[in-house]
Amino acid sequence: MVNLPSDNLEEKLVYVRQERSHSESYLAENCILTVVGVCQAGDLRKNFYRTSCPSAEGIVKKITERLVARNPSLPADLLRLHFHDCFVRGCDASVLIRSTANNKAEKDAPPNLSLEGFEVIDEIKTELEKKCAGKVSCADTLALAARDAVSYQFQKPMWEVLTGRRDGKLSLASEALANLPSPFSNFSTLLRNFESKGLTVHDLVKLNTFESCCTYIGAHTIGDGHCNLFSNRLYNFTGKGDQDPSLDSKYAAFLKTKCRSLSDTTTKVDMDPGSANNFDASYFVNLKHKKGLFQSDAALLTDKTSNKIVGELQKSIDFFMEFAKSMKRMGAIGVLTGKSGEIRKKCGVINS
């Protein structure tokens, strides 16, 4: 269970009731009954490596925390990498596979060209192979590292990561283009994309806090975005040289000091003004004040249900609890378990 970001007894009781309700519905929707009637969340479980590699999660945590201490942008990078992995072929580490002469992999698809954090996963995997060769998947390594990177700020795990994923053996750039949401998407397009992955409007709103720069979802509460992904809102929203009326005018004026033209493809701007490296609920507060950076952020306010959810996530304690639930669901999308897939020796290369 996720540690509470509060010592307040009343808040803890609220959390327990919410978690009980979520657990019951999650089990009803996602569990598979074995012949003896035991309910398992797919084949993912807590402490999957307890016997095969007892130190696995400790190794991931130690290396991740050391690298985050040096580079505060890593939490956003790893969250985004994890999301881009799960939304294409499921959470199977296919986004980590390098292209070959005969295949253009997901990693080299346009939405993924600005992904970062690959070297972190490689460093962790190298150490895992030294300790427990052929035991820990790249998919689990990425899921754990993303959680540990965000949790470093709080010095406690912010959500539970069930393990037991195996690695995919196929990675196609065309599938990344087809499956990853766009920062220019309207609400109905975004919702269809999430629903196709078994996620809900609640997940859409809550997970909208961790994208950085090229596609829609990921740490919008941490990270930055390239000017070319939102400058149309500043200079040419409807093709008539106009500004997006749903964008706060003072915020728009500030963005124009950073992004001087539609042709700027290199400048980056914080996605969560004043809180770019902190994982908190300020994104939702800013969004209510029409300070969402991307068109897809503003789209959350155009739907009655999602707008209501944004209003319910104005406090960090509420956001943390809800985000944890959505991360568990996202981390279970299309996972390979049992004898499916493989355990890659190197995350960027399919085993020969």
Short mmCIF file of C-alpha atoms in Angstrom, two decimals:
data_model
loop_
_atom_site.label_atom_id
_atom_site.label_comp_id
_atom_site.label_asym_id
_atom_site.label_seq_id
_atom_site.Cartn_x
_atom_site.Cartn_y
_atom_site.Cartn_z
CA MET A 1 0.00 0.00 0.00
CA VAL A 2 1.19 3.50 -0.74
CA ASN A 3 2.46 5.41 2.30
CA LEU A 4 0.23 8.34 3.13
CA PRO A 5 1.70 11.80 2.52
CA SER A 6 0.04 12.91 5.78
CA ASP A 7 -0.02 11.95 9.46
CA ASN A 8 -3.54 13.32 9.95
CA LEU A 9 -5.79 10.56 11.34
CA GLU A 10 -8.94 11.79 9.61
CA GLU A 11 -7.16 11.91 6.23
CA LYS A 12 -5.83 8.40 6.80
CA LEU A 13 -9.33 7.07 7.50
CA VAL A 14 -10.59 8.68 4.30
CA TYR A 15 -7.70 7.10 2.40
CA VAL A 16 -8.41 3.63 3.83
CA ARG A 17 -12.08 3.83 2.83
CA GLN A 18 -11.15 4.97 -0.70
CA GLU A 19 -8.53 2.25 -1.07
CA ARG A 20 -10.97 -0.43 0.13
CA SER A 21 -13.56 0.69 -2.40
CA HIS A 22 -10.97 0.83 -5.20
CA SER A 23 -9.51 -2.56 -4.30
CA GLU A 24 -12.92 -4.23 -4.43
CA SER A 25 -13.73 -2.76 -7.84
CA TYR A 26 -10.24 -3.43 -9.18
CA LEU A 27 -10.37 -7.07 -8.16
CA ALA A 28 -13.81 -7.49 -9.66
CA GLU A 29 -12.71 -6.00 -12.98
CA ASN A 30 -9.15 -7.24 -13.35
CA CYS A 31 -8.55 -10.46 -11.41
CA ILE A 32 -8.34 -13.93 -12.86
CA LEU A 33 -9.63 -16.83 -10.76
CA THR A 34 -7.38 -19.86 -10.56
CA VAL A 35 -8.76 -23.39 -10.21
CA VAL A 36 -8.53 -23.08 -6.43
CA GLY A 37 -10.41 -19.81 -6.43
CA VAL A 38 -7.48 -17.54 -5.60
CA CYS A 39 -7.82 -14.09 -7.19
CA GLN A 40 -4.68 -12.73 -8.83
CA ALA A 41 -4.25 -9.37 -10.60
CA GLY A 42 -3.26 -10.99 -13.84
CA ASP A 43 0.06 -12.65 -13.07
CA LEU A 44 1.65 -9.54 -11.56
CA ARG A 45 2.23 -9.66 -7.84
CA LYS A 46 4.06 -8.01 -5.02
CA ASN A 47 7.69 -9.10 -4.50
CA PHE A 48 7.77 -11.27 -7.61
CA TYR A 49 11.58 -11.49 -7.31
CA ARG A 50 11.59 -12.48 -3.64
CA THR A 51 13.33 -15.78 -4.33
CA SER A 52 14.83 -15.37 -7.82
CA CYS A 53 16.53 -12.04 -7.10
CA PRO A 54 15.83 -10.76 -3.56
CA SER A 55 17.90 -7.61 -4.00
CA ALA A 56 16.29 -6.57 -7.31
CA GLU A 57 14.03 -3.80 -6.05
CA GLY A 58 16.75 -2.51 -3.73
CA ILE A 59 19.21 -2.27 -6.64
CA VAL A 60 16.70 -0.34 -8.75
CA LYS A 61 15.95 2.05 -5.90
CA LYS A 62 19.58 2.68 -4.97
CA ILE A 63 20.75 3.50 -8.49
CA THR A 64 17.64 5.52 -9.35
CA GLU A 65 17.91 7.68 -6.24
CA ARG A 66 21.59 8.31 -6.80
CA LEU A 67 20.94 9.52 -10.34
CA VAL A 68 17.88 11.61 -9.42
CA ALA A 69 19.93 13.38 -6.76
CA ARG A 70 22.23 14.55 -9.56
CA ASN A 71 19.51 15.27 -12.11
CA PRO A 72 16.12 16.55 -10.82
CA SER A 73 14.54 16.19 -14.28
CA LEU A 74 14.81 12.38 -14.18
CA PRO A 75 11.45 11.75 -12.48
CA ALA A 76 9.64 13.41 -15.41
CA ASP A 77 11.86 11.60 -17.92
CA LEU A 78 11.27 8.14 -16.43
CA LEU A 79 7.54 8.66 -15.92
CA ARG A 80 7.19 9.67 -19.54
CA LEU A 81 9.31 6.72 -20.69
CA HIS A 82 7.11 4.36 -18.67
CA PHE A 83 3.93 5.85 -20.14
CA HIS A 84 5.21 5.70 -23.72
CA ASP A 85 6.11 2.07 -23.12
CA CYS A 86 2.73 1.04 -21.70
CA PHE A 87 0.62 2.77 -24.35
CA VAL A 88 2.27 0.86 -27.19
CA ARG A 89 1.98 -2.96 -27.03
CA GLY A 90 1.51 -2.75 -23.25
CA CYS A 91 4.15 -2.42 -20.52
CA ASP A 92 6.71 -4.68 -22.19
CA ALA A 93 9.79 -2.43 -22.49
CA SER A 94 9.39 -2.32 -26.28
CA VAL A 95 10.14 1.42 -26.19
CA LEU A 96 13.68 0.60 -25.05
CA ILE A 97 14.53 -1.55 -28.09
CA ARG A 98 16.93 0.04 -30.56
CA SER A 99 16.25 0.14 -34.29
CA THR A 100 18.14 -2.18 -36.62
CA ALA A 101 18.94 -2.11 -40.32
CA ASN A 102 15.74 -4.06 -40.93
CA ASN A 103 13.39 -2.43 -38.42
CA LYS A 104 12.58 1.08 -37.24
CA ALA A 105 11.68 0.69 -33.57
CA GLU A 106 9.32 2.72 -31.36
CA LYS A 107 12.27 4.61 -29.94
CA ASP A 108 12.78 6.34 -33.29
CA ALA A 109 9.14 7.27 -33.94
CA PRO A 110 8.55 11.07 -33.98
CA PRO A 111 6.65 11.13 -30.65
CA ASN A 112 9.56 9.37 -28.95
CA LEU A 113 12.55 11.27 -30.33
CA SER A 114 12.81 13.47 -27.25
CA LEU A 115 12.45 10.66 -24.72
CA GLU A 116 15.21 10.56 -22.14
CA GLY A 117 16.29 8.23 -19.36
CA PHE A 118 17.36 5.23 -21.45
CA GLU A 119 20.83 5.32 -19.94
CA VAL A 120 19.37 5.09 -16.45
CA ILE A 121 17.54 1.87 -17.27
CA ASP A 122 20.68 0.49 -18.96
CA GLU A 123 22.79 1.22 -15.88
CA ILE A 124 20.29 -0.46 -13.58
CA LYS A 125 19.91 -3.45 -15.88
CA THR A 126 23.68 -3.93 -16.04
CA GLU A 127 23.84 -4.16 -12.26
CA LEU A 128 20.84 -6.49 -12.11
CA GLU A 129 22.47 -8.83 -14.63
CA LYS A 130 25.63 -8.94 -12.53
CA LYS A 131 23.63 -9.90 -9.46
CA CYS A 132 20.89 -12.08 -10.98
CA ALA A 133 21.53 -12.88 -14.63
CA GLY A 134 18.42 -13.42 -16.72
CA LYS A 135 15.95 -12.92 -13.87
CA VAL A 136 14.68 -9.31 -13.85
CA SER A 137 12.85 -7.93 -16.87
CA CYS A 138 13.47 -4.55 -18.43
CA ALA A 139 9.72 -3.88 -18.19
CA ASP A 140 9.76 -4.27 -14.41
CA THR A 141 12.99 -2.30 -14.18
CA LEU A 142 11.37 0.65 -15.94
CA ALA A 143 8.17 0.47 -13.88
CA LEU A 144 10.12 0.37 -10.62
CA ALA A 145 12.57 3.10 -11.63
CA ALA A 146 9.75 5.47 -12.63
CA ARG A 147 8.10 4.97 -9.23
CA ASP A 148 11.37 5.34 -7.30
CA ALA A 149 12.39 8.48 -9.20
CA VAL A 150 9.15 10.29 -8.31
CA SER A 151 9.25 8.94 -4.74
CA TYR A 152 12.74 10.29 -4.08
CA GLN A 153 11.24 13.72 -3.35
CA PHE A 154 9.16 12.20 -0.54
CA GLN A 155 11.56 9.47 0.67
CA LYS A 156 8.76 6.90 0.59
CA PRO A 157 7.07 4.94 -2.22
CA MET A 158 4.22 6.95 -3.75
CA TRP A 159 2.50 3.94 -5.33
CA GLU A 160 2.82 0.18 -5.27
CA VAL A 161 4.42 -1.53 -8.25
CA LEU A 162 3.41 -5.12 -8.78
CA THR A 163 6.04 -7.11 -10.67
CA GLY A 164 6.32 -10.13 -12.93
CA ARG A 165 6.26 -8.42 -16.33
CA ARG A 166 8.26 -9.95 -19.15
CA ASP A 167 9.83 -8.19 -22.12
CA GLY A 168 8.36 -7.96 -25.58
CA LYS A 169 10.20 -9.12 -28.70
CA LEU A 170 8.79 -6.62 -31.18
CA SER A 171 9.01 -2.85 -31.48
CA LEU A 172 7.56 -0.87 -34.40
CA ALA A 173 7.75 2.88 -34.92
CA SER A 174 4.42 2.79 -36.74
CA GLU A 175 2.68 1.52 -33.60
CA ALA A 176 4.00 4.42 -31.55
CA LEU A 177 2.50 6.85 -34.03
CA ALA A 178 -0.82 5.03 -33.92
CA ASN A 179 -1.12 4.65 -30.15
CA LEU A 180 0.40 7.66 -28.42
CA PRO A 181 -1.91 10.63 -27.71
CA SER A 182 -1.11 14.03 -29.19
CA PRO A 183 -0.68 17.32 -27.30
CA PHE A 184 -3.07 18.79 -29.89
CA SER A 185 -5.87 16.30 -29.19
CA ASN A 186 -9.35 17.35 -28.11
CA PHE A 187 -11.09 15.70 -25.19
CA SER A 188 -13.06 13.07 -27.11
CA THR A 189 -9.93 11.89 -28.93
CA LEU A 190 -7.99 11.65 -25.68
CA LEU A 191 -10.76 9.72 -23.96
CA ARG A 192 -11.05 7.23 -26.84
CA ASN A 193 -7.31 6.66 -26.65
CA PHE A 194 -7.41 5.96 -22.92
CA GLU A 195 -10.50 3.80 -23.12
CA SER A 196 -8.80 1.68 -25.78
CA LYS A 197 -6.20 0.82 -23.11
CA GLY A 198 -8.81 -0.10 -20.52
CA LEU A 199 -8.43 3.20 -18.68
CA THR A 200 -11.11 5.71 -17.67
CA VAL A 201 -11.74 9.45 -17.70
CA HIS A 202 -10.45 9.51 -14.12
CA ASP A 203 -7.16 7.98 -15.26
CA LEU A 204 -7.01 10.45 -18.15
CA VAL A 205 -7.18 13.42 -15.79
CA LYS A 206 -4.91 12.01 -13.09
CA LEU A 207 -2.22 10.70 -15.42
CA ASN A 208 -2.20 14.01 -17.28
CA THR A 209 0.34 15.13 -14.72
CA PHE A 210 3.47 13.52 -16.12
CA GLU A 211 4.20 14.11 -19.77
CA SER A 212 7.08 16.08 -21.04
CA CYS A 213 7.19 17.52 -24.44
CA CYS A 214 6.18 15.28 -27.28
CA THR A 215 2.93 13.55 -26.56
CA TYR A 216 0.05 14.21 -24.32
CA ILE A 217 0.34 12.30 -21.14
CA GLY A 218 3.13 12.26 -18.60
CA ALA A 219 4.38 14.63 -15.91
CA HIS A 220 2.59 17.83 -16.64
CA THR A 221 3.16 18.46 -12.96
CA ILE A 222 6.89 17.93 -13.52
CA GLY A 223 8.96 18.49 -16.63
CA ASP A 224 8.97 20.81 -19.59
CA GLY A 225 7.51 21.14 -23.07
CA HIS A 226 8.94 22.26 -26.41
CA CYS A 227 7.57 25.49 -27.85
CA ASN A 228 6.48 23.93 -31.14
CA LEU A 229 3.96 21.75 -29.27
CA PHE A 230 1.93 24.71 -28.00
CA SER A 231 3.07 27.86 -29.85
CA ASN A 232 0.08 27.61 -32.18
CA ARG A 233 -1.98 28.59 -29.13
CA LEU A 234 0.04 31.79 -28.94
CA TYR A 235 0.32 32.84 -32.56
CA ASN A 236 -2.03 30.97 -34.88
CA PHE A 237 -4.72 29.06 -33.01
CA THR A 238 -7.38 28.99 -35.75
CA GLY A 239 -5.10 29.78 -38.69
CA LYS A 240 -5.83 33.50 -38.54
CA GLY A 241 -2.84 34.66 -36.50
CA ASP A 242 -4.89 34.57 -33.30
CA GLN A 243 -4.35 33.41 -29.71
CA ASP A 244 -6.23 30.59 -27.97
CA PRO A 245 -8.96 32.34 -25.96
CA SER A 246 -8.95 29.52 -23.38
CA LEU A 247 -5.38 30.45 -22.35
CA ASP A 248 -4.90 32.98 -19.55
CA SER A 249 -3.78 36.23 -21.22
CA LYS A 250 -1.00 37.00 -18.73
CA TYR A 251 0.31 33.46 -18.96
CA ALA A 252 0.19 33.69 -22.76
CA ALA A 253 2.19 36.94 -22.65
CA PHE A 254 4.80 35.21 -20.50
CA LEU A 255 5.00 32.24 -22.87
CA LYS A 256 5.57 34.61 -25.78
CA THR A 257 8.72 35.90 -24.06
CA LYS A 258 10.02 32.32 -24.14
CA CYS A 259 8.69 31.13 -27.49
CA ARG A 260 9.29 33.90 -30.02
CA SER A 261 7.77 32.24 -33.06
CA LEU A 262 5.96 29.21 -34.46
CA SER A 263 9.24 27.96 -35.88
CA ASP A 264 10.98 27.56 -32.49
CA THR A 265 11.56 23.81 -32.06
CA THR A 266 14.31 23.88 -29.45
CA THR A 267 13.22 26.11 -26.55
CA LYS A 268 11.62 24.39 -23.57
CA VAL A 269 9.18 25.84 -21.05
CA ASP A 270 8.16 24.47 -17.64
CA MET A 271 4.84 22.68 -17.91
CA ASP A 272 3.83 23.50 -14.33
CA PRO A 273 4.71 27.19 -13.72
CA GLY A 274 6.61 27.65 -10.45
CA SER A 275 6.67 23.94 -9.62
CA ALA A 276 8.38 22.24 -12.55
CA ASN A 277 10.55 19.86 -10.49
CA ASN A 278 8.04 19.18 -7.72
CA PHE A 279 5.51 16.39 -7.91
CA ASP A 280 2.38 18.01 -6.49
CA ALA A 281 -1.16 19.17 -7.29
CA SER A 282 -0.22 22.64 -8.50
CA TYR A 283 -0.80 21.53 -12.11
CA PHE A 284 -4.51 21.19 -11.37
CA VAL A 285 -4.62 24.54 -9.58
CA ASN A 286 -2.95 26.21 -12.56
CA LEU A 287 -5.24 24.40 -14.98
CA LYS A 288 -8.32 25.82 -13.26
CA HIS A 289 -6.77 29.27 -13.81
CA LYS A 290 -6.41 28.54 -17.55
CA LYS A 291 -2.66 27.98 -17.32
CA GLY A 292 -2.45 24.54 -18.91
CA LEU A 293 0.45 24.55 -21.38
CA PHE A 294 -0.90 22.23 -24.07
CA GLN A 295 -4.15 22.27 -25.96
CA SER A 296 -4.78 18.80 -24.54
CA ASP A 297 -4.50 20.26 -21.02
CA ALA A 298 -7.17 22.84 -21.77
CA ALA A 299 -9.30 20.06 -23.25
CA LEU A 300 -9.80 18.63 -19.75
CA LEU A 301 -11.88 21.69 -18.88
CA THR A 302 -14.21 21.26 -21.87
CA ASP A 303 -15.87 18.13 -20.51
CA LYS A 304 -18.16 18.28 -17.48
CA THR A 305 -16.86 15.09 -15.89
CA SER A 306 -13.14 15.75 -16.38
CA ASN A 307 -13.56 19.39 -15.28
CA LYS A 308 -15.15 18.13 -12.06
CA ILE A 309 -12.27 15.72 -11.48
CA VAL A 310 -9.75 18.54 -11.98
CA GLY A 311 -11.59 20.44 -9.25
CA GLU A 312 -11.35 17.46 -6.91
CA LEU A 313 -7.57 17.23 -7.27
CA GLN A 314 -6.62 20.69 -6.05
CA LYS A 315 -4.96 19.34 -2.88
CA SER A 316 -1.82 17.22 -3.06
CA ILE A 317 -3.07 14.54 -0.65
CA ASP A 318 -6.07 13.89 -2.90
CA PHE A 319 -3.93 13.91 -6.02
CA PHE A 320 -1.35 11.52 -4.57
CA MET A 321 -3.95 8.93 -3.58
CA GLU A 322 -5.76 9.05 -6.91
CA PHE A 323 -2.56 9.12 -8.96
CA ALA A 324 -1.34 5.97 -7.19
CA LYS A 325 -4.46 4.07 -8.25
CA SER A 326 -4.16 5.17 -11.88
CA MET A 327 -0.46 4.28 -12.02
CA LYS A 328 -1.26 0.73 -10.87
CA ARG A 329 -3.84 0.40 -13.62
CA MET A 330 -1.55 1.86 -16.27
CA GLY A 331 1.29 -0.43 -15.18
CA ALA A 332 -0.89 -3.47 -15.89
CA ILE A 333 -1.77 -2.59 -19.50
CA GLY A 334 -1.10 -5.50 -21.85
CA VAL A 335 1.59 -7.08 -19.69
CA LEU A 336 3.39 -10.23 -20.77
CA THR A 337 3.71 -12.78 -17.97
CA GLY A 338 4.43 -16.46 -17.42
CA LYS A 339 6.15 -17.87 -20.50
CA SER A 340 5.21 -15.01 -22.85
CA GLY A 341 7.94 -12.73 -24.12
CA GLU A 342 11.43 -12.98 -22.67
CA ILE A 343 13.85 -11.53 -20.12
CA ARG A 344 16.21 -9.41 -22.19
CA LYS A 345 19.89 -9.51 -21.32
CA LYS A 346 20.23 -5.93 -22.59
CA CYS A 347 17.18 -3.70 -22.65
CA GLY A 348 17.94 -2.21 -26.06
CA VAL A 349 18.42 -5.55 -27.82
CA ILE A 350 16.09 -8.50 -28.31
CA ASN A 351 17.73 -11.77 -27.25
CA SER A 352 19.15 -13.73 -30.20
#
